[in-house]
Amino acid sequence: MAQLSDDCFASGGPMMSVDEAVGLITTRVNAIVDLETVALVDADGRVLARDIAAPLPLPPFTNSAVDGYAVRNADIPDGVERALPLDGRIQAGGLALAPIKAGHTARIFTGAPMPPDAETVFMQEDVRVDDAGRIVLPPGLKPGANVRPAGEDIPQGHIALRAGQRLLPQHVALAAAFGLVRLDVVRRIRVAVFSTGDELASPGEPRAASQLFDSNRFMLMAMLRRLGCDVSDLGILRDERALLANGLKQVAGTHDLILTTGGVSTGEEDHVKAAVESIGSLVFWRMAIKPGRPVAMGIIEGTPLIGLPGNPVASFVTFVHVVRPTVLALAGSLPAPLLPIPVRAAFTYKKKVGRREYVRASLRRTQDGALEAIKFPREGAGLLSSLVDTDGLIELDEEVTRVEPGQSVGFLSYADLL
Ligand code: AMP
Ligand code: MG
């Protein structure tokens, strides 16, 4: 059937599903095994290279969870309140060497070690002091209350952090709690980034009347840096096959990944695919994704290359679904599936079966407390404002053909994608 339409997917040829493409990437990409050691303060965002077994239990010693009064379990009042004389005072960082005397209570503070034989702590808010200066304890407290036993958080020897973990601030905190000073991490993934297109000028350079400033390169470099990559900015390559092939070949040996934007479509001036074929091999070059479709993956002298489309929104969306898994696979990072959260659609949308679509949307809370997604009013893949003025992407699976207002759809926040 002849197709003359505004559907940019109309032109024929095989297309790979997003899942197939990601599967291929993870089988074709070999994880980098080179390590480096970094100080704890530099570990955020890096990928841990070795498992870490807890060198000590957390907490390292049994301690009080509150400010209050410690007692033996046998001295917890049963039925009626009971006054106990005070014996001892232990503050955080202090020592508690002497066992607590039977029939006594010790003043204790949050984080202070429990004295030997003390098993339970009464909160200071729950007690009173009688005229004789004794501490009057109420009945009914559970034995062991308000105490944090050694190792209750993490027992010694437990594998607390796994190789492949992309470190977040909380992982750094755990390493610090273990007293570690340095961590072995995978070296940064080296990525060469090119833009392609005669119509592009770099910000800071003169711009001819028919040119626009290259925005994709700066977006992609920022996204790569957020993934912990070491990025080489290689500027703009002109729309010429031999020149492109030469530029790509030059960086293949010195980088772990080559990333280009523009020139992967089927137009006469789209030369990236041919350039890759002339110096390496193509793994795929069309994906059933919108916005996106023309996305090339190739291998040049053993180095993977990903050619993203030139339209900024297509470039952004395909980065998330192709480049991100590639970088994570190169870093030997644990699989990080994107989990869309269910929200209520506040829009109508029609789509073709057989391709994955991403709709730019903003969230708002409805009067009944639900989250509702409002679609950006226009659809062009070149509209940078559509990324700037929305909160994330609605993911519509291959089999979906329609979205109606009120329907539940999956939302991926930009905050989770970057
Ligand atoms: P292409 O994929 O080369 O056919 O480009 C598709 C559209 O994206 C064209 O309108 C290009 O001008 C635009 N474009 C390509 N590369 C970039 C870039 N680096 N920054 C902004 N827009 C671009
Ligand atoms: Mg172009």
Tab-separated table of C-alpha atoms and ligand atoms in Angstrom:
chain	number	residue	atom	x	y	z
A	1	MET	CA	0.000	0.000	0.000
A	2	ALA	CA	1.374	3.360	-0.991
A	3	GLN	CA	1.716	5.717	1.922
A	4	LEU	CA	1.739	9.431	1.521
A	5	SER	CA	1.267	10.720	4.983
A	6	ASP	CA	2.795	12.720	7.738
A	7	ASP	CA	3.740	9.458	9.399
A	8	CYS	CA	7.506	9.398	9.492
A	9	PHE	CA	7.324	5.640	10.130
A	10	ALA	CA	5.719	4.950	6.799
A	11	SER	CA	8.912	4.109	4.903
A	12	GLY	CA	9.568	0.394	4.810
A	13	GLY	CA	12.337	-1.803	6.123
A	14	PRO	CA	12.789	-3.870	9.262
A	15	MET	CA	12.631	-2.139	12.619
A	16	MET	CA	13.858	-3.456	15.906
A	17	SER	CA	11.725	-3.294	19.021
A	18	VAL	CA	13.101	-1.320	21.958
A	19	ASP	CA	13.390	-4.482	24.068
A	20	GLU	CA	15.198	-6.391	21.298
A	21	ALA	CA	17.607	-3.497	20.808
A	22	VAL	CA	18.394	-3.237	24.512
A	23	GLY	CA	18.836	-7.026	24.636
A	24	LEU	CA	21.285	-6.864	21.727
A	25	ILE	CA	23.209	-4.055	23.352
A	26	THR	CA	23.681	-5.961	26.577
A	27	THR	CA	24.953	-9.040	24.707
A	28	ARG	CA	27.221	-7.097	22.319
A	29	VAL	CA	28.815	-4.770	24.856
A	30	ASN	CA	31.665	-6.036	27.001
A	31	ALA	CA	31.959	-4.549	30.447
A	32	ILE	CA	35.096	-2.528	31.157
A	33	VAL	CA	37.172	-4.284	33.799
A	34	ASP	CA	39.714	-1.540	34.580
A	35	LEU	CA	39.426	-0.312	38.138
A	36	GLU	CA	40.525	2.764	39.967
A	37	THR	CA	40.475	3.645	43.620
A	38	VAL	CA	38.683	6.795	44.685
A	39	ALA	CA	38.333	8.616	47.965
A	40	LEU	CA	34.909	8.315	49.544
A	41	VAL	CA	34.116	11.964	48.782
A	42	ASP	CA	34.577	11.258	45.071
A	43	ALA	CA	32.595	8.012	44.993
A	44	ASP	CA	29.102	9.397	44.334
A	45	GLY	CA	27.870	8.327	40.889
A	46	ARG	CA	30.666	5.812	40.312
A	47	VAL	CA	30.136	2.078	39.789
A	48	LEU	CA	31.427	-0.140	42.554
A	49	ALA	CA	33.946	-2.707	41.267
A	50	ARG	CA	33.911	-5.207	44.143
A	51	ASP	CA	31.411	-6.573	46.629
A	52	ILE	CA	31.766	-5.078	50.092
A	53	ALA	CA	31.195	-7.351	53.095
A	54	ALA	CA	30.422	-5.522	56.326
A	55	PRO	CA	33.766	-5.339	58.195
A	56	LEU	CA	31.827	-4.584	61.399
A	57	PRO	CA	28.216	-4.900	62.482
A	58	LEU	CA	25.925	-1.866	62.263
A	59	PRO	CA	25.345	-0.517	64.765
A	60	PRO	CA	28.757	-1.639	66.027
A	61	PHE	CA	27.525	-1.937	69.664
A	62	THR	CA	24.152	-2.224	71.367
A	63	ASN	CA	22.902	1.265	72.221
A	64	SER	CA	19.933	3.273	73.364
A	65	ALA	CA	17.525	4.573	70.715
A	66	VAL	CA	16.204	7.353	72.981
A	67	ASP	CA	17.074	9.651	75.842
A	68	GLY	CA	15.811	7.875	78.958
A	69	TYR	CA	16.428	5.287	81.655
A	70	ALA	CA	17.927	1.803	81.200
A	71	VAL	CA	16.842	-1.197	83.280
A	72	ARG	CA	17.140	-4.961	83.446
A	73	ASN	CA	14.097	-6.737	81.984
A	74	ALA	CA	13.433	-8.242	85.411
A	75	ASP	CA	12.894	-4.706	86.770
A	76	ILE	CA	10.228	-3.643	84.244
A	77	PRO	CA	7.133	-2.842	86.378
A	78	ASP	CA	4.319	-5.359	85.997
A	79	GLY	CA	0.799	-3.979	86.545
A	80	VAL	CA	1.667	-0.946	88.695
A	81	GLU	CA	4.345	1.732	88.422
A	82	ARG	CA	7.588	1.275	90.299
A	83	ALA	CA	10.265	3.679	91.602
A	84	LEU	CA	13.886	2.734	91.055
A	85	PRO	CA	16.942	4.510	92.468
A	86	LEU	CA	19.300	6.000	89.931
A	87	ASP	CA	22.624	4.255	89.349
A	88	GLY	CA	24.928	5.710	86.751
A	89	ARG	CA	24.785	8.013	83.760
A	90	ILE	CA	25.945	7.049	80.238
A	91	GLN	CA	26.111	9.583	77.442
A	92	ALA	CA	26.772	9.078	73.732
A	93	GLY	CA	30.437	8.293	73.232
A	94	GLY	CA	30.785	7.347	76.928
A	95	LEU	CA	31.791	4.015	78.388
A	96	ALA	CA	29.470	1.696	80.284
A	97	LEU	CA	31.713	-0.918	81.826
A	98	ALA	CA	29.926	-1.762	85.089
A	99	PRO	CA	26.824	-3.959	84.833
A	100	ILE	CA	23.622	-2.238	85.895
A	101	LYS	CA	22.655	-3.195	89.460
A	102	ALA	CA	19.476	-5.181	89.934
A	103	GLY	CA	16.573	-2.951	91.066
A	104	HIS	CA	18.257	0.195	89.681
A	105	THR	CA	18.020	2.352	86.601
A	106	ALA	CA	20.727	4.265	84.727
A	107	ARG	CA	20.328	7.609	83.010
A	108	ILE	CA	21.138	7.016	79.309
A	109	PHE	CA	21.165	9.115	76.137
A	110	THR	CA	20.497	8.359	72.461
A	111	GLY	CA	23.403	6.471	70.919
A	112	ALA	CA	25.051	5.693	74.271
A	113	PRO	CA	26.166	2.077	74.801
A	114	MET	CA	23.856	-0.038	76.955
A	115	PRO	CA	25.560	-1.008	80.222
A	116	PRO	CA	26.063	-4.762	80.693
A	117	ASP	CA	22.839	-6.510	81.854
A	118	ALA	CA	20.608	-3.534	80.894
A	119	GLU	CA	18.101	-4.675	78.295
A	120	THR	CA	15.349	-2.059	78.020
A	121	VAL	CA	15.138	1.753	77.996
A	122	PHE	CA	12.207	3.874	79.227
A	123	MET	CA	11.788	7.133	77.317
A	124	GLN	CA	12.362	10.158	79.548
A	125	GLU	CA	8.917	11.479	78.536
A	126	ASP	CA	7.308	8.388	80.115
A	127	VAL	CA	8.841	8.601	83.597
A	128	ARG	CA	8.722	11.017	86.531
A	129	VAL	CA	11.003	11.671	89.477
A	130	ASP	CA	9.560	11.194	92.984
A	131	ASP	CA	10.385	13.253	96.087
A	132	ALA	CA	13.184	10.851	96.974
A	133	GLY	CA	14.826	11.419	93.591
A	134	ARG	CA	13.890	7.957	92.382
A	135	ILE	CA	12.746	7.341	88.828
A	136	VAL	CA	9.130	6.223	88.658
A	137	LEU	CA	8.624	3.815	85.742
A	138	PRO	CA	5.167	3.083	84.274
A	139	PRO	CA	4.077	-0.533	83.777
A	140	GLY	CA	3.549	-2.177	80.415
A	141	LEU	CA	6.748	-1.541	78.472
A	142	LYS	CA	7.862	-4.388	76.198
A	143	PRO	CA	11.192	-5.996	77.167
A	144	GLY	CA	13.926	-4.786	74.820
A	145	ALA	CA	12.077	-1.575	73.948
A	146	ASN	CA	14.073	1.435	72.742
A	147	VAL	CA	17.285	-0.521	72.323
A	148	ARG	CA	19.236	-0.940	69.072
A	149	PRO	CA	21.085	-4.261	69.234
A	150	ALA	CA	24.537	-4.505	67.612
A	151	GLY	CA	24.133	-5.679	64.006
A	152	GLU	CA	20.357	-5.096	63.851
A	153	ASP	CA	20.881	-2.927	60.760
A	154	ILE	CA	23.623	-4.986	59.076
A	155	PRO	CA	25.350	-8.018	60.605
A	156	GLN	CA	29.133	-8.301	60.295
A	157	GLY	CA	30.185	-10.166	57.145
A	158	HIS	CA	26.944	-9.502	55.260
A	159	ILE	CA	27.484	-8.474	51.605
A	160	ALA	CA	26.132	-4.973	52.039
A	161	LEU	CA	27.134	-3.456	48.673
A	162	ARG	CA	27.408	-5.373	45.411
A	163	ALA	CA	29.852	-4.924	42.541
A	164	GLY	CA	28.013	-3.082	39.757
A	165	GLN	CA	26.134	-0.823	42.145
A	166	ARG	CA	25.965	2.739	40.865
A	167	LEU	CA	26.741	4.614	44.045
A	168	LEU	CA	24.206	7.067	45.397
A	169	PRO	CA	24.751	9.215	48.477
A	170	GLN	CA	23.210	6.516	50.701
A	171	HIS	CA	25.712	3.919	49.441
A	172	VAL	CA	28.552	6.322	50.190
A	173	ALA	CA	27.104	6.753	53.677
A	174	LEU	CA	27.137	2.988	54.211
A	175	ALA	CA	30.771	2.727	53.139
A	176	ALA	CA	31.601	5.555	55.554
A	177	ALA	CA	29.694	3.782	58.360
A	178	PHE	CA	32.004	0.804	57.754
A	179	GLY	CA	34.991	3.112	58.217
A	180	LEU	CA	36.144	2.702	54.613
A	181	VAL	CA	38.291	5.502	53.255
A	182	ARG	CA	38.600	4.533	49.579
A	183	LEU	CA	36.523	2.441	47.204
A	184	ASP	CA	37.449	0.422	44.124
A	185	VAL	CA	35.279	1.612	41.260
A	186	VAL	CA	35.137	0.928	37.526
A	187	ARG	CA	37.082	3.562	35.626
A	188	ARG	CA	34.960	6.172	33.908
A	189	ILE	CA	33.503	5.151	30.535
A	190	ARG	CA	35.132	7.251	27.817
A	191	VAL	CA	32.645	8.573	25.305
A	192	ALA	CA	33.391	10.550	22.136
A	193	VAL	CA	30.529	12.851	21.154
A	194	PHE	CA	29.971	14.331	17.691
A	195	SER	CA	27.147	16.302	16.179
A	196	THR	CA	26.633	15.995	12.433
A	197	GLY	CA	25.040	18.460	10.075
A	198	ASP	CA	26.004	21.347	7.802
A	199	GLU	CA	23.218	23.400	9.344
A	200	LEU	CA	24.834	23.413	12.782
A	201	ALA	CA	27.011	26.077	14.394
A	202	SER	CA	28.550	25.725	17.830
A	203	PRO	CA	27.464	28.268	20.426
A	204	GLY	CA	30.137	30.964	20.416
A	205	GLU	CA	30.790	30.606	16.694
A	206	PRO	CA	29.263	32.777	14.004
A	207	ARG	CA	25.910	31.415	12.827
A	208	ALA	CA	24.960	31.749	9.146
A	209	ALA	CA	21.344	32.690	8.362
A	210	SER	CA	20.466	29.077	7.503
A	211	GLN	CA	22.149	27.599	10.560
A	212	LEU	CA	21.003	26.809	14.084
A	213	PHE	CA	23.093	26.403	17.172
A	214	ASP	CA	23.952	22.823	18.076
A	215	SER	CA	21.952	21.996	21.174
A	216	ASN	CA	22.005	18.196	21.120
A	217	ARG	CA	25.715	17.868	21.774
A	218	PHE	CA	25.432	19.853	24.989
A	219	MET	CA	22.356	17.923	26.093
A	220	LEU	CA	24.005	14.576	25.372
A	221	MET	CA	27.276	15.530	27.054
A	222	ALA	CA	25.353	16.630	30.150
A	223	MET	CA	23.391	13.367	30.177
A	224	LEU	CA	26.602	11.342	29.798
A	225	ARG	CA	28.290	13.206	32.634
A	226	ARG	CA	25.336	12.433	34.872
A	227	LEU	CA	25.986	8.767	34.092
A	228	GLY	CA	29.566	9.254	35.277
A	229	CYS	CA	31.203	9.253	31.815
A	230	ASP	CA	34.411	10.937	30.786
A	231	VAL	CA	33.245	12.885	27.733
A	232	SER	CA	35.303	14.057	24.743
A	233	ASP	CA	33.606	16.925	22.953
A	234	LEU	CA	34.508	16.422	19.294
A	235	GLY	CA	32.408	19.181	17.844
A	236	ILE	CA	30.471	19.110	14.598
A	237	LEU	CA	31.162	16.895	11.586
A	238	ARG	CA	29.988	18.050	8.182
A	239	ASP	CA	27.493	16.007	6.143
A	240	GLU	CA	30.044	14.117	4.091
A	241	ARG	CA	30.507	10.379	4.264
A	242	ALA	CA	34.291	10.174	3.967
A	243	LEU	CA	34.779	12.944	6.500
A	244	LEU	CA	32.397	11.272	8.938
A	245	ALA	CA	34.042	7.872	8.468
A	246	ASN	CA	37.440	9.391	9.080
A	247	GLY	CA	36.294	11.264	12.197
A	248	LEU	CA	34.660	8.187	13.691
A	249	LYS	CA	37.607	5.923	12.913
A	250	GLN	CA	40.057	8.276	14.611
A	251	VAL	CA	38.377	8.007	18.003
A	252	ALA	CA	37.497	4.302	17.933
A	253	GLY	CA	40.702	3.123	19.572
A	254	THR	CA	40.735	5.693	22.354
A	255	HIS	CA	37.107	5.587	23.497
A	256	ASP	CA	34.706	2.978	24.865
A	257	LEU	CA	31.726	4.420	23.002
A	258	ILE	CA	31.171	6.803	20.107
A	259	LEU	CA	27.986	8.841	20.158
A	260	THR	CA	26.717	10.885	17.232
A	261	THR	CA	23.561	12.870	16.642
A	262	GLY	CA	21.926	13.652	13.292
A	263	GLY	CA	22.346	12.134	9.863
A	264	VAL	CA	21.019	8.632	10.597
A	265	SER	CA	17.807	8.929	8.645
A	266	THR	CA	17.176	7.898	5.039
A	267	GLY	CA	17.722	11.298	3.420
A	268	GLU	CA	20.367	11.815	0.764
A	269	GLU	CA	22.365	13.892	3.206
A	270	ASP	CA	22.194	11.343	6.011
A	271	HIS	CA	25.616	9.723	5.902
A	272	VAL	CA	26.218	8.225	9.329
A	273	LYS	CA	24.871	4.766	8.446
A	274	ALA	CA	26.965	4.545	5.267
A	275	ALA	CA	30.031	5.874	7.091
A	276	VAL	CA	29.695	3.187	9.768
A	277	GLU	CA	29.215	0.479	7.140
A	278	SER	CA	32.347	1.643	5.330
A	279	ILE	CA	34.606	1.285	8.372
A	280	GLY	CA	32.759	-1.166	10.631
A	281	SER	CA	29.503	-3.065	10.902
A	282	LEU	CA	25.937	-2.076	11.678
A	283	VAL	CA	24.096	-3.939	14.429
A	284	PHE	CA	20.773	-2.173	13.794
A	285	TRP	CA	19.698	1.195	12.544
A	286	ARG	CA	15.954	1.496	12.929
A	287	MET	CA	14.011	1.099	16.114
A	288	ALA	CA	10.242	0.936	16.577
A	289	ILE	CA	10.204	3.971	18.866
A	290	LYS	CA	8.595	7.379	18.594
A	291	PRO	CA	9.993	9.911	18.788
A	292	GLY	CA	13.164	8.335	17.510
A	293	ARG	CA	13.034	5.658	14.869
A	294	PRO	CA	16.353	6.221	13.091
A	295	VAL	CA	18.837	5.057	15.722
A	296	ALA	CA	21.949	3.308	14.498
A	297	MET	CA	24.112	0.994	16.476
A	298	GLY	CA	27.372	-0.183	14.986
A	299	ILE	CA	30.797	-1.461	15.887
A	300	ILE	CA	33.935	0.282	14.638
A	301	GLU	CA	37.171	-1.548	15.342
A	302	GLY	CA	35.602	-3.140	18.394
A	303	THR	CA	34.188	0.129	19.732
A	304	PRO	CA	30.409	0.482	19.843
A	305	LEU	CA	28.881	3.454	18.065
A	306	ILE	CA	25.402	4.807	18.595
A	307	GLY	CA	23.973	7.264	16.090
A	308	LEU	CA	21.017	9.163	17.528
A	309	PRO	CA	18.525	11.152	15.468
A	310	GLY	CA	18.993	14.906	15.089
A	311	ASN	CA	15.651	16.117	16.343
A	312	PRO	CA	16.287	17.121	19.955
A	313	VAL	CA	13.345	15.262	21.510
A	314	ALA	CA	14.103	12.113	19.499
A	315	SER	CA	17.712	12.417	20.581
A	316	PHE	CA	16.690	12.721	24.245
A	317	VAL	CA	14.266	9.787	24.192
A	318	THR	CA	16.595	7.450	22.331
A	319	PHE	CA	19.476	8.413	24.618
A	320	VAL	CA	17.432	7.157	27.550
A	321	HIS	CA	16.557	3.871	25.848
A	322	VAL	CA	19.736	3.065	23.957
A	323	VAL	CA	22.691	5.061	25.266
A	324	ARG	CA	21.874	4.754	28.961
A	325	PRO	CA	21.721	0.910	28.907
A	326	THR	CA	24.891	0.839	26.811
A	327	VAL	CA	26.824	3.009	29.263
A	328	LEU	CA	25.531	0.972	32.203
A	329	ALA	CA	26.506	-2.270	30.435
A	330	LEU	CA	29.987	-0.898	29.673
A	331	ALA	CA	30.404	-0.016	33.343
A	332	GLY	CA	29.255	-3.501	34.385
A	333	SER	CA	26.472	-1.822	36.277
A	334	LEU	CA	23.604	-3.848	37.735
A	335	PRO	CA	20.537	-3.737	35.465
A	336	ALA	CA	18.524	-0.607	36.178
A	337	PRO	CA	15.086	-1.122	34.656
A	338	LEU	CA	13.021	2.020	34.289
A	339	LEU	CA	9.787	1.551	36.201
A	340	PRO	CA	6.998	3.847	35.005
A	341	ILE	CA	4.636	4.888	37.789
A	342	PRO	CA	0.896	4.639	37.103
A	343	VAL	CA	-0.842	7.994	36.663
A	344	ARG	CA	-4.190	9.006	35.208
A	345	ALA	CA	-4.192	10.299	31.617
A	346	ALA	CA	-5.891	13.658	31.152
A	347	PHE	CA	-5.684	13.412	27.367
A	348	THR	CA	-6.777	11.453	24.331
A	349	TYR	CA	-4.095	9.932	22.139
A	350	LYS	CA	-4.066	7.644	19.119
A	351	LYS	CA	-1.103	5.513	18.195
A	352	LYS	CA	-0.045	2.781	15.795
A	353	VAL	CA	0.299	-0.731	17.108
A	354	GLY	CA	3.818	-2.200	16.970
A	355	ARG	CA	5.914	0.700	18.195
A	356	ARG	CA	6.753	2.140	21.580
A	357	GLU	CA	5.780	5.770	22.010
A	358	TYR	CA	6.779	8.377	24.536
A	359	VAL	CA	4.479	11.317	25.181
A	360	ARG	CA	5.823	14.405	26.922
A	361	ALA	CA	3.639	15.238	29.885
A	362	SER	CA	3.336	17.289	33.056
A	363	LEU	CA	1.830	16.024	36.291
A	364	ARG	CA	-0.752	17.678	38.471
A	365	ARG	CA	-2.652	16.471	41.496
A	366	THR	CA	-6.418	16.153	41.052
A	367	GLN	CA	-8.953	17.084	43.728
A	368	ASP	CA	-9.347	13.422	44.724
A	369	GLY	CA	-5.586	13.210	45.306
A	370	ALA	CA	-4.646	11.199	42.206
A	371	LEU	CA	-1.802	12.155	39.880
A	372	GLU	CA	-2.911	13.222	36.448
A	373	ALA	CA	-0.760	13.570	33.323
A	374	ILE	CA	-1.306	16.489	30.988
A	375	LYS	CA	0.096	16.008	27.519
A	376	PHE	CA	2.247	18.767	26.034
A	377	PRO	CA	-0.085	20.389	23.478
A	378	ARG	CA	2.180	19.970	20.446
A	379	GLU	CA	4.001	16.909	19.171
A	380	GLY	CA	6.989	17.947	17.035
A	381	ALA	CA	10.213	16.096	17.833
A	382	GLY	CA	12.119	19.336	17.296
A	383	LEU	CA	10.409	21.265	20.094
A	384	LEU	CA	12.928	21.805	22.876
A	385	SER	CA	10.256	23.668	24.841
A	386	SER	CA	8.324	20.402	25.078
A	387	LEU	CA	11.141	18.902	27.164
A	388	VAL	CA	11.676	22.058	29.186
A	389	ASP	CA	7.997	22.588	30.054
A	390	THR	CA	7.088	19.009	31.050
A	391	ASP	CA	7.959	16.676	33.932
A	392	GLY	CA	8.545	13.413	32.101
A	393	LEU	CA	7.441	10.860	29.542
A	394	ILE	CA	4.339	8.693	29.327
A	395	GLU	CA	5.386	5.265	28.060
A	396	LEU	CA	2.929	3.625	25.681
A	397	ASP	CA	3.727	0.015	24.883
A	398	GLU	CA	3.757	-1.552	21.439
A	399	GLU	CA	0.255	-3.030	21.693
A	400	VAL	CA	-1.464	0.197	22.847
A	401	THR	CA	-3.528	1.933	20.134
A	402	ARG	CA	-5.507	4.526	22.117
A	403	VAL	CA	-5.386	6.460	25.314
A	404	GLU	CA	-8.593	7.886	26.748
A	405	PRO	CA	-8.935	10.431	29.560
A	406	GLY	CA	-9.042	8.682	32.932
A	407	GLN	CA	-7.045	5.668	31.713
A	408	SER	CA	-4.029	4.571	33.752
A	409	VAL	CA	-0.704	5.128	31.953
A	410	GLY	CA	2.945	4.711	32.997
A	411	PHE	CA	4.935	7.882	33.716
A	412	LEU	CA	8.729	8.170	33.759
A	413	SER	CA	9.956	11.281	35.526
A	414	TYR	CA	12.926	13.115	33.986
A	415	ALA	CA	14.415	12.990	37.472
A	416	ASP	CA	14.601	9.177	37.230
A	417	LEU	CA	15.849	9.116	33.656
A	418	LEU	CA	18.906	11.279	34.222
B	1	AMP	P1	18.788	14.792	10.941
B	1	AMP	O1	18.599	13.677	11.910
B	1	AMP	O2	20.204	15.076	10.624
B	1	AMP	O3	17.963	14.549	9.715
B	1	AMP	O4	18.208	16.092	11.626
B	1	AMP	C1	16.844	16.197	11.985
B	1	AMP	C2	16.543	17.587	12.509
B	1	AMP	O5	17.244	17.806	13.700
B	1	AMP	C3	16.949	18.704	11.574
B	1	AMP	O6	15.972	19.714	11.605
B	1	AMP	C4	18.258	19.195	12.157
B	1	AMP	O7	18.514	20.526	11.858
B	1	AMP	C5	18.026	19.007	13.635
B	1	AMP	N1	19.304	18.765	14.306
B	1	AMP	C6	20.258	17.892	13.909
B	1	AMP	N2	21.311	17.911	14.736
B	1	AMP	C7	21.017	18.814	15.699
B	1	AMP	C8	21.726	19.291	16.835
B	1	AMP	N3	22.935	18.826	17.125
B	1	AMP	N4	21.137	20.222	17.604
B	1	AMP	C9	19.898	20.681	17.301
B	1	AMP	N5	19.193	20.271	16.238
B	1	AMP	C10	19.733	19.370	15.424
B	2	MG	MG	21.351	16.149	9.324
